[in-house]
PDB file of C-alpha atoms in Angstrom:
ATOM      1  CA  MET A  29     -14.528  17.346   2.668  1.00  0.00           C
ATOM      2  CA  SER A  30     -14.715  13.654   1.763  1.00  0.00           C
ATOM      3  CA  LYS A  31     -12.349  11.078   3.200  1.00  0.00           C
ATOM      4  CA  VAL A  32     -10.659  10.551  -0.155  1.00  0.00           C
ATOM      5  CA  GLU A  33     -10.016  14.308  -0.412  1.00  0.00           C
ATOM      6  CA  ILE A  34      -8.552  14.281   3.093  1.00  0.00           C
ATOM      7  CA  PHE A  35      -6.383  11.296   2.178  1.00  0.00           C
ATOM      8  CA  SER A  36      -5.171  12.925  -1.016  1.00  0.00           C
ATOM      9  CA  ARG A  37      -4.313  16.167   0.760  1.00  0.00           C
ATOM     10  CA  LEU A  38      -2.232  14.276   3.312  1.00  0.00           C
ATOM     11  CA  HIS A  39       0.199  13.493   0.466  1.00  0.00           C
ATOM     12  CA  ARG A  40       0.672  17.113  -0.583  1.00  0.00           C
ATOM     13  CA  GLY A  41       3.026  19.795   0.618  1.00  0.00           C
ATOM     14  CA  ARG A  42       5.005  17.563   2.942  1.00  0.00           C
ATOM     15  CA  THR A  43       8.480  18.587   4.024  1.00  0.00           C
ATOM     16  CA  PRO A  44      11.308  16.055   3.487  1.00  0.00           C
ATOM     17  CA  ASP A  45      11.566  15.286   7.210  1.00  0.00           C
ATOM     18  CA  ASP A  46       7.820  14.719   7.590  1.00  0.00           C
ATOM     19  CA  PRO A  47       6.545  11.940   5.305  1.00  0.00           C
ATOM     20  CA  LEU A  48       3.047  10.588   5.718  1.00  0.00           C
ATOM     21  CA  VAL A  49       3.327   7.542   7.984  1.00  0.00           C
ATOM     22  CA  LEU A  50       0.649   4.956   7.246  1.00  0.00           C
ATOM     23  CA  PRO A  51       0.637   1.986   9.646  1.00  0.00           C
ATOM     24  CA  GLY A  52      -1.099  -1.182   8.507  1.00  0.00           C
ATOM     25  CA  PRO A  53      -4.040  -2.619  10.455  1.00  0.00           C
ATOM     26  CA  TRP A  54      -5.092  -6.218   9.893  1.00  0.00           C
ATOM     27  CA  ASP A  55      -8.439  -6.197  11.712  1.00  0.00           C
ATOM     28  CA  ALA A  56     -10.866  -3.828  13.416  1.00  0.00           C
ATOM     29  CA  ALA A  57      -9.115  -3.953  16.808  1.00  0.00           C
ATOM     30  CA  SER A  58      -5.698  -3.075  15.394  1.00  0.00           C
ATOM     31  CA  ALA A  59      -7.259  -0.319  13.280  1.00  0.00           C
ATOM     32  CA  ARG A  60      -8.832   1.260  16.354  1.00  0.00           C
ATOM     33  CA  ALA A  61      -5.561   1.083  18.269  1.00  0.00           C
ATOM     34  CA  LEU A  62      -3.690   2.817  15.446  1.00  0.00           C
ATOM     35  CA  ALA A  63      -6.345   5.489  14.965  1.00  0.00           C
ATOM     36  CA  GLU A  64      -6.409   6.144  18.707  1.00  0.00           C
ATOM     37  CA  ALA A  65      -2.621   6.588  18.565  1.00  0.00           C
ATOM     38  CA  GLY A  66      -3.230   9.622  16.370  1.00  0.00           C
ATOM     39  CA  PHE A  67      -2.423   8.459  12.844  1.00  0.00           C
ATOM     40  CA  PRO A  68      -4.472  10.487  10.340  1.00  0.00           C
ATOM     41  CA  ALA A  69      -4.967   7.593   7.916  1.00  0.00           C
ATOM     42  CA  LEU A  70      -4.298   3.856   7.630  1.00  0.00           C
ATOM     43  CA  ALA A  71      -3.282   1.457   4.855  1.00  0.00           C
ATOM     44  CA  THR A  72      -4.064  -2.255   5.078  1.00  0.00           C
ATOM     45  CA  PRO A  73      -1.278  -4.707   4.124  1.00  0.00           C
ATOM     46  CA  SER A  74      -2.630  -7.727   2.259  1.00  0.00           C
ATOM     47  CA  ALA A  75      -0.141 -10.126   3.879  1.00  0.00           C
ATOM     48  CA  ALA A  76      -1.189  -9.057   7.376  1.00  0.00           C
ATOM     49  CA  VAL A  77      -4.890  -9.346   6.582  1.00  0.00           C
ATOM     50  CA  ALA A  78      -4.235 -12.764   5.027  1.00  0.00           C
ATOM     51  CA  ALA A  79      -2.478 -13.943   8.196  1.00  0.00           C
ATOM     52  CA  SER A  80      -5.350 -12.708  10.364  1.00  0.00           C
ATOM     53  CA  LEU A  81      -7.765 -14.734   8.235  1.00  0.00           C
ATOM     54  CA  GLY A  82      -5.639 -17.866   8.255  1.00  0.00           C
ATOM     55  CA  TYR A  83      -4.287 -17.655   4.700  1.00  0.00           C
ATOM     56  CA  GLU A  84      -0.837 -17.471   3.189  1.00  0.00           C
ATOM     57  CA  ASP A  85       0.085 -14.178   1.546  1.00  0.00           C
ATOM     58  CA  GLY A  86      -1.592 -14.009  -1.841  1.00  0.00           C
ATOM     59  CA  ALA A  87      -4.118 -16.755  -1.109  1.00  0.00           C
ATOM     60  CA  THR A  88      -6.966 -14.720   0.400  1.00  0.00           C
ATOM     61  CA  PRO A  89     -10.232 -15.011  -1.561  1.00  0.00           C
ATOM     62  CA  ALA A  90     -11.398 -11.648  -2.863  1.00  0.00           C
ATOM     63  CA  GLY A  91     -14.642 -11.731  -0.910  1.00  0.00           C
ATOM     64  CA  GLU A  92     -12.859 -12.278   2.386  1.00  0.00           C
ATOM     65  CA  MET A  93     -10.344  -9.530   1.678  1.00  0.00           C
ATOM     66  CA  PHE A  94     -13.032  -6.956   0.863  1.00  0.00           C
ATOM     67  CA  ALA A  95     -15.048  -8.015   3.922  1.00  0.00           C
ATOM     68  CA  ALA A  96     -11.970  -7.562   6.127  1.00  0.00           C
ATOM     69  CA  VAL A  97     -11.341  -4.122   4.661  1.00  0.00           C
ATOM     70  CA  ALA A  98     -14.971  -3.174   5.290  1.00  0.00           C
ATOM     71  CA  ARG A  99     -14.695  -4.194   8.959  1.00  0.00           C
ATOM     72  CA  ILE A 100     -11.544  -2.099   9.336  1.00  0.00           C
ATOM     73  CA  VAL A 101     -13.195   0.904   7.684  1.00  0.00           C
ATOM     74  CA  ARG A 102     -16.246   0.627   9.938  1.00  0.00           C
ATOM     75  CA  ALA A 103     -14.069   0.560  13.041  1.00  0.00           C
ATOM     76  CA  VAL A 104     -12.395   3.946  12.517  1.00  0.00           C
ATOM     77  CA  ASP A 105     -13.161   7.487  11.403  1.00  0.00           C
ATOM     78  CA  VAL A 106      -9.884   8.060   9.542  1.00  0.00           C
ATOM     79  CA  PRO A 107      -9.423   7.266   5.836  1.00  0.00           C
ATOM     80  CA  VAL A 108      -8.351   3.704   4.990  1.00  0.00           C
ATOM     81  CA  SER A 109      -6.532   2.619   1.843  1.00  0.00           C
ATOM     82  CA  ALA A 110      -6.599  -1.071   0.930  1.00  0.00           C
ATOM     83  CA  ASP A 111      -3.932  -3.356  -0.484  1.00  0.00           C
ATOM     84  CA  VAL A 112      -5.811  -5.475  -3.011  1.00  0.00           C
ATOM     85  CA  GLU A 113      -2.752  -7.207  -4.438  1.00  0.00           C
ATOM     86  CA  GLY A 114      -3.188  -7.617  -8.213  1.00  0.00           C
ATOM     87  CA  GLY A 115      -6.929  -6.980  -8.145  1.00  0.00           C
ATOM     88  CA  TYR A 116      -8.078 -10.634  -7.899  1.00  0.00           C
ATOM     89  CA  GLY A 117      -8.748 -10.876 -11.612  1.00  0.00           C
ATOM     90  CA  LEU A 118     -11.668  -8.470 -11.343  1.00  0.00           C
ATOM     91  CA  ALA A 119     -12.527  -6.135 -14.180  1.00  0.00           C
ATOM     92  CA  PRO A 120     -11.552  -2.544 -13.303  1.00  0.00           C
ATOM     93  CA  LYS A 121     -15.161  -1.389 -12.896  1.00  0.00           C
ATOM     94  CA  GLU A 122     -16.002  -4.235 -10.518  1.00  0.00           C
ATOM     95  CA  LEU A 123     -12.749  -3.764  -8.592  1.00  0.00           C
ATOM     96  CA  VAL A 124     -13.552  -0.097  -8.065  1.00  0.00           C
ATOM     97  CA  GLU A 125     -17.141  -0.860  -7.082  1.00  0.00           C
ATOM     98  CA  ARG A 126     -16.040  -3.375  -4.462  1.00  0.00           C
ATOM     99  CA  LEU A 127     -13.428  -1.033  -3.020  1.00  0.00           C
ATOM    100  CA  LEU A 128     -15.995   1.750  -2.726  1.00  0.00           C
ATOM    101  CA  GLU A 129     -18.562  -0.623  -1.213  1.00  0.00           C
ATOM    102  CA  ALA A 130     -15.981  -1.544   1.422  1.00  0.00           C
ATOM    103  CA  GLY A 131     -15.434   2.139   2.166  1.00  0.00           C
ATOM    104  CA  ALA A 132     -11.795   2.314   1.064  1.00  0.00           C
ATOM    105  CA  VAL A 133     -10.413   5.658  -0.111  1.00  0.00           C
ATOM    106  CA  GLY A 134      -7.513   4.153  -2.034  1.00  0.00           C
ATOM    107  CA  CYS A 135      -5.818   0.983  -3.143  1.00  0.00           C
ATOM    108  CA  ASN A 136      -2.449  -0.641  -3.815  1.00  0.00           C
ATOM    109  CA  LEU A 137      -2.133  -2.518  -7.105  1.00  0.00           C
ATOM    110  CA  GLU A 138       0.885  -4.709  -7.856  1.00  0.00           C
ATOM    111  CA  ASP A 139       2.620  -4.988 -11.233  1.00  0.00           C
ATOM    112  CA  SER A 140       3.724  -8.611 -10.868  1.00  0.00           C
ATOM    113  CA  ASP A 141       1.832 -11.872 -10.774  1.00  0.00           C
ATOM    114  CA  GLY A 142       3.083 -15.230  -9.540  1.00  0.00           C
ATOM    115  CA  GLY A 143       6.519 -13.725  -8.955  1.00  0.00           C
ATOM    116  CA  VAL A 144       6.791 -12.459 -12.543  1.00  0.00           C
ATOM    117  CA  LEU A 145       6.688  -8.821 -13.620  1.00  0.00           C
ATOM    118  CA  LYS A 146       3.732  -7.858 -15.781  1.00  0.00           C
ATOM    119  CA  ASP A 147       4.174  -6.126 -19.108  1.00  0.00           C
ATOM    120  CA  PRO A 148       4.408  -2.464 -18.024  1.00  0.00           C
ATOM    121  CA  GLN A 149       2.344  -1.101 -20.919  1.00  0.00           C
ATOM    122  CA  GLU A 150      -0.444  -3.601 -20.305  1.00  0.00           C
ATOM    123  CA  HIS A 151      -0.406  -2.834 -16.599  1.00  0.00           C
ATOM    124  CA  ALA A 152      -0.498   0.899 -17.328  1.00  0.00           C
ATOM    125  CA  GLU A 153      -3.589   0.311 -19.470  1.00  0.00           C
ATOM    126  CA  ARG A 154      -5.244  -1.520 -16.582  1.00  0.00           C
ATOM    127  CA  LEU A 155      -4.374   1.320 -14.211  1.00  0.00           C
ATOM    128  CA  ALA A 156      -5.899   3.768 -16.677  1.00  0.00           C
ATOM    129  CA  GLU A 157      -9.103   1.719 -16.694  1.00  0.00           C
ATOM    130  CA  VAL A 158      -9.163   1.707 -12.893  1.00  0.00           C
ATOM    131  CA  ARG A 159      -8.654   5.463 -12.864  1.00  0.00           C
ATOM    132  CA  TYR A 160     -11.455   5.971 -15.378  1.00  0.00           C
ATOM    133  CA  ALA A 161     -13.836   3.784 -13.373  1.00  0.00           C
ATOM    134  CA  ALA A 162     -12.898   5.447 -10.073  1.00  0.00           C
ATOM    135  CA  GLY A 163     -12.818   9.052 -11.189  1.00  0.00           C
ATOM    136  CA  ASP A 164     -11.736  11.057  -8.173  1.00  0.00           C
ATOM    137  CA  GLN A 165     -13.177   8.576  -5.667  1.00  0.00           C
ATOM    138  CA  LEU A 166     -10.004   6.507  -5.127  1.00  0.00           C
ATOM    139  CA  PHE A 167      -6.331   7.296  -4.507  1.00  0.00           C
ATOM    140  CA  VAL A 168      -4.363   4.773  -6.564  1.00  0.00           C
ATOM    141  CA  ASN A 169      -0.950   3.635  -5.330  1.00  0.00           C
ATOM    142  CA  ALA A 170       0.850   1.754  -8.117  1.00  0.00           C
ATOM    143  CA  ARG A 171       3.356  -0.735  -6.762  1.00  0.00           C
ATOM    144  CA  VAL A 172       6.482  -1.241  -8.874  1.00  0.00           C
ATOM    145  CA  ASP A 173       7.908  -4.696  -8.199  1.00  0.00           C
ATOM    146  CA  THR A 174      11.185  -4.484 -10.131  1.00  0.00           C
ATOM    147  CA  PHE A 175      13.513  -4.672  -7.122  1.00  0.00           C
ATOM    148  CA  LEU A 176      11.298  -7.305  -5.510  1.00  0.00           C
ATOM    149  CA  ARG A 177      11.611  -9.469  -8.629  1.00  0.00           C
ATOM    150  CA  GLY A 178      15.381  -9.110  -9.050  1.00  0.00           C
ATOM    151  CA  VAL A 179      15.504  -6.240 -11.535  1.00  0.00           C
ATOM    152  CA  HIS A 180      17.931  -3.838  -9.876  1.00  0.00           C
ATOM    153  CA  ASP A 181      18.258  -1.205 -12.616  1.00  0.00           C
ATOM    154  CA  PRO A 182      16.685   1.983 -11.194  1.00  0.00           C
ATOM    155  CA  GLU A 183      16.001   3.269 -14.702  1.00  0.00           C
ATOM    156  CA  GLN A 184      13.591   0.400 -15.322  1.00  0.00           C
ATOM    157  CA  THR A 185      11.753   1.312 -12.137  1.00  0.00           C
ATOM    158  CA  ILE A 186      11.592   4.938 -13.220  1.00  0.00           C
ATOM    159  CA  ARG A 187      10.278   3.997 -16.671  1.00  0.00           C
ATOM    160  CA  ARG A 188       7.528   1.855 -15.180  1.00  0.00           C
ATOM    161  CA  ALA A 189       6.655   4.594 -12.704  1.00  0.00           C
ATOM    162  CA  ALA A 190       6.357   7.144 -15.519  1.00  0.00           C
ATOM    163  CA  LEU A 191       3.926   4.895 -17.395  1.00  0.00           C
ATOM    164  CA  TYR A 192       1.812   4.379 -14.296  1.00  0.00           C
ATOM    165  CA  VAL A 193       1.697   8.059 -13.381  1.00  0.00           C
ATOM    166  CA  ALA A 194       0.719   8.903 -16.962  1.00  0.00           C
ATOM    167  CA  ALA A 195      -2.047   6.304 -16.652  1.00  0.00           C
ATOM    168  CA  GLY A 196      -3.478   8.103 -13.635  1.00  0.00           C
ATOM    169  CA  ALA A 197      -1.735   6.626 -10.589  1.00  0.00           C
ATOM    170  CA  ASP A 198      -1.626   9.100  -7.700  1.00  0.00           C
ATOM    171  CA  CYS A 199       1.425   7.559  -6.034  1.00  0.00           C
ATOM    172  CA  VAL A 200       4.161   5.079  -6.961  1.00  0.00           C
ATOM    173  CA  TYR A 201       5.547   2.385  -4.651  1.00  0.00           C
ATOM    174  CA  PRO A 202       8.959   0.949  -5.632  1.00  0.00           C
ATOM    175  CA  ILE A 203       8.811  -1.842  -3.063  1.00  0.00           C
ATOM    176  CA  GLY A 204      12.151  -3.325  -2.062  1.00  0.00           C
ATOM    177  CA  ALA A 205      14.207  -0.442  -3.428  1.00  0.00           C
ATOM    178  CA  PRO A 206      17.473  -0.053  -1.479  1.00  0.00           C
ATOM    179  CA  THR A 207      17.743   3.173   0.451  1.00  0.00           C
ATOM    180  CA  THR A 208      20.852   4.044  -1.559  1.00  0.00           C
ATOM    181  CA  VAL A 209      18.809   4.474  -4.744  1.00  0.00           C
ATOM    182  CA  LEU A 210      15.899   6.392  -3.225  1.00  0.00           C
ATOM    183  CA  PRO A 211      17.330   9.841  -4.120  1.00  0.00           C
ATOM    184  CA  LEU A 212      17.751   8.709  -7.741  1.00  0.00           C
ATOM    185  CA  LEU A 213      14.218   7.345  -7.838  1.00  0.00           C
ATOM    186  CA  ARG A 214      12.911  10.544  -6.274  1.00  0.00           C
ATOM    187  CA  SER A 215      14.601  12.631  -8.956  1.00  0.00           C
ATOM    188  CA  GLY A 216      13.057  10.542 -11.728  1.00  0.00           C
ATOM    189  CA  ILE A 217       9.550   9.880 -10.389  1.00  0.00           C
ATOM    190  CA  GLN A 218       6.812  12.470 -10.650  1.00  0.00           C
ATOM    191  CA  GLY A 219       4.432  12.842  -7.735  1.00  0.00           C
ATOM    192  CA  PRO A 220       4.277  11.063  -4.370  1.00  0.00           C
ATOM    193  CA  MET A 221       6.497   8.056  -3.688  1.00  0.00           C
ATOM    194  CA  ASN A 222       5.694   5.323  -1.147  1.00  0.00           C
ATOM    195  CA  VAL A 223       8.645   3.645   0.606  1.00  0.00           C
ATOM    196  CA  PHE A 224       8.639   0.510   2.750  1.00  0.00           C
ATOM    197  CA  ALA A 225      10.195   0.710   6.226  1.00  0.00           C
ATOM    198  CA  PRO A 226      11.190  -2.403   8.206  1.00  0.00           C
ATOM    199  CA  LEU A 227      10.432  -2.448  11.916  1.00  0.00           C
ATOM    200  CA  ASP A 228      13.687  -4.110  12.975  1.00  0.00           C
ATOM    201  CA  GLY A 229      15.547  -0.819  13.283  1.00  0.00           C
ATOM    202  CA  ALA A 230      18.009  -1.793  10.556  1.00  0.00           C
ATOM    203  CA  GLY A 231      17.089   1.040   8.200  1.00  0.00           C
ATOM    204  CA  PRO A 232      16.426   4.759   8.413  1.00  0.00           C
ATOM    205  CA  SER A 233      13.548   6.106  10.449  1.00  0.00           C
ATOM    206  CA  PRO A 234      10.443   7.349   8.618  1.00  0.00           C
ATOM    207  CA  ALA A 235      11.846  10.875   8.838  1.00  0.00           C
ATOM    208  CA  GLY A 236      15.128   9.602   7.428  1.00  0.00           C
ATOM    209  CA  LEU A 237      13.303   7.937   4.555  1.00  0.00           C
ATOM    210  CA  GLY A 238      11.509  11.210   3.935  1.00  0.00           C
ATOM    211  CA  GLU A 239      14.823  12.988   3.609  1.00  0.00           C
ATOM    212  CA  LEU A 240      15.840  10.347   1.036  1.00  0.00           C
ATOM    213  CA  GLY A 241      12.706  10.990  -1.021  1.00  0.00           C
ATOM    214  CA  ALA A 242       9.736   9.200   0.523  1.00  0.00           C
ATOM    215  CA  THR A 243       6.424  11.041   0.472  1.00  0.00           C
ATOM    216  CA  ARG A 244       4.797   8.338   2.527  1.00  0.00           C
ATOM    217  CA  VAL A 245       6.051   5.373   4.542  1.00  0.00           C
ATOM    218  CA  THR A 246       4.368   2.005   5.054  1.00  0.00           C
ATOM    219  CA  PHE A 247       5.435  -1.104   6.964  1.00  0.00           C
ATOM    220  CA  GLY A 248       3.854  -4.021   5.122  1.00  0.00           C
ATOM    221  CA  PRO A 249       2.852  -6.811   7.518  1.00  0.00           C
ATOM    222  CA  GLY A 250       5.514  -5.774  10.032  1.00  0.00           C
ATOM    223  CA  LEU A 251       3.127  -4.613  12.763  1.00  0.00           C
ATOM    224  CA  GLN A 252       1.000  -7.758  12.574  1.00  0.00           C
ATOM    225  CA  ARG A 253       4.079  -9.977  12.735  1.00  0.00           C
ATOM    226  CA  ARG A 254       5.470  -8.016  15.678  1.00  0.00           C
ATOM    227  CA  ALA A 255       2.137  -8.308  17.479  1.00  0.00           C
ATOM    228  CA  THR A 256       1.988 -12.055  16.800  1.00  0.00           C
ATOM    229  CA  ALA A 257       5.515 -12.494  18.151  1.00  0.00           C
ATOM    230  CA  ALA A 258       4.529 -10.597  21.299  1.00  0.00           C
ATOM    231  CA  LEU A 259       1.469 -12.818  21.712  1.00  0.00           C
ATOM    232  CA  ARG A 260       3.609 -15.949  21.395  1.00  0.00           C
ATOM    233  CA  GLU A 261       5.899 -14.634  24.112  1.00  0.00           C
ATOM    234  CA  ILE A 262       2.957 -13.875  26.394  1.00  0.00           C
ATOM    235  CA  ALA A 263       1.418 -17.282  25.691  1.00  0.00           C
ATOM    236  CA  ALA A 264       4.692 -19.049  26.498  1.00  0.00           C
ATOM    237  CA  GLY A 265       4.753 -17.261  29.852  1.00  0.00           C
ATOM    238  CA  LEU A 266       1.294 -18.527  30.683  1.00  0.00           C
ATOM    239  CA  ARG A 267       2.605 -22.101  30.672  1.00  0.00           C
ATOM    240  CA  THR A 268       5.336 -21.527  33.252  1.00  0.00           C
TER     241      THR A 268
END
């Protein structure tokens, strides 16, 4: 069985209290640590990779992002999905080729650019082109940025999600959605749903998010930021 088949199967048949938990590595060392902890798959967060390379979120050159993903993939045996932001302006065929060259089994694609939501029909057409180019070689996670961009009507999120699923997305990610609306989103979205979980303990646990409707749970750059904070604390102690 290929890694993409393994990754796809991890999203199926999950019970509500057992969502797929996908921690986000930012380099080869963090990927190895997470794989050794027993996680069956990983998902890179673009903001964390950007920070590890010395860039602000959204400012990483495409070549450096794909190279970082390739290093992470080489470091572990488990499947790795890659956050490639909006696709770096690459044509769908080239985007797919570069993801596959890096060894990724899936990708996140955002539906906003420069803080502005994209036209949902146009984005759905792009997702369809990515799906056509990828065939069954990539698991596509379509991020829906409505809540992130100040559009708090769940129905708009559901409408965008429906377009993206119809275009071939395997999973939908309504980033920033309040936990209170997750059951409504779950009832209106077909297929797997990705939910963000903060690491500050303020929200439900991954299992709790699963009971609210999450198929899979990711943490964005939270692990990298927590690790950096720990390093700062250690470094401060070295000066005393």
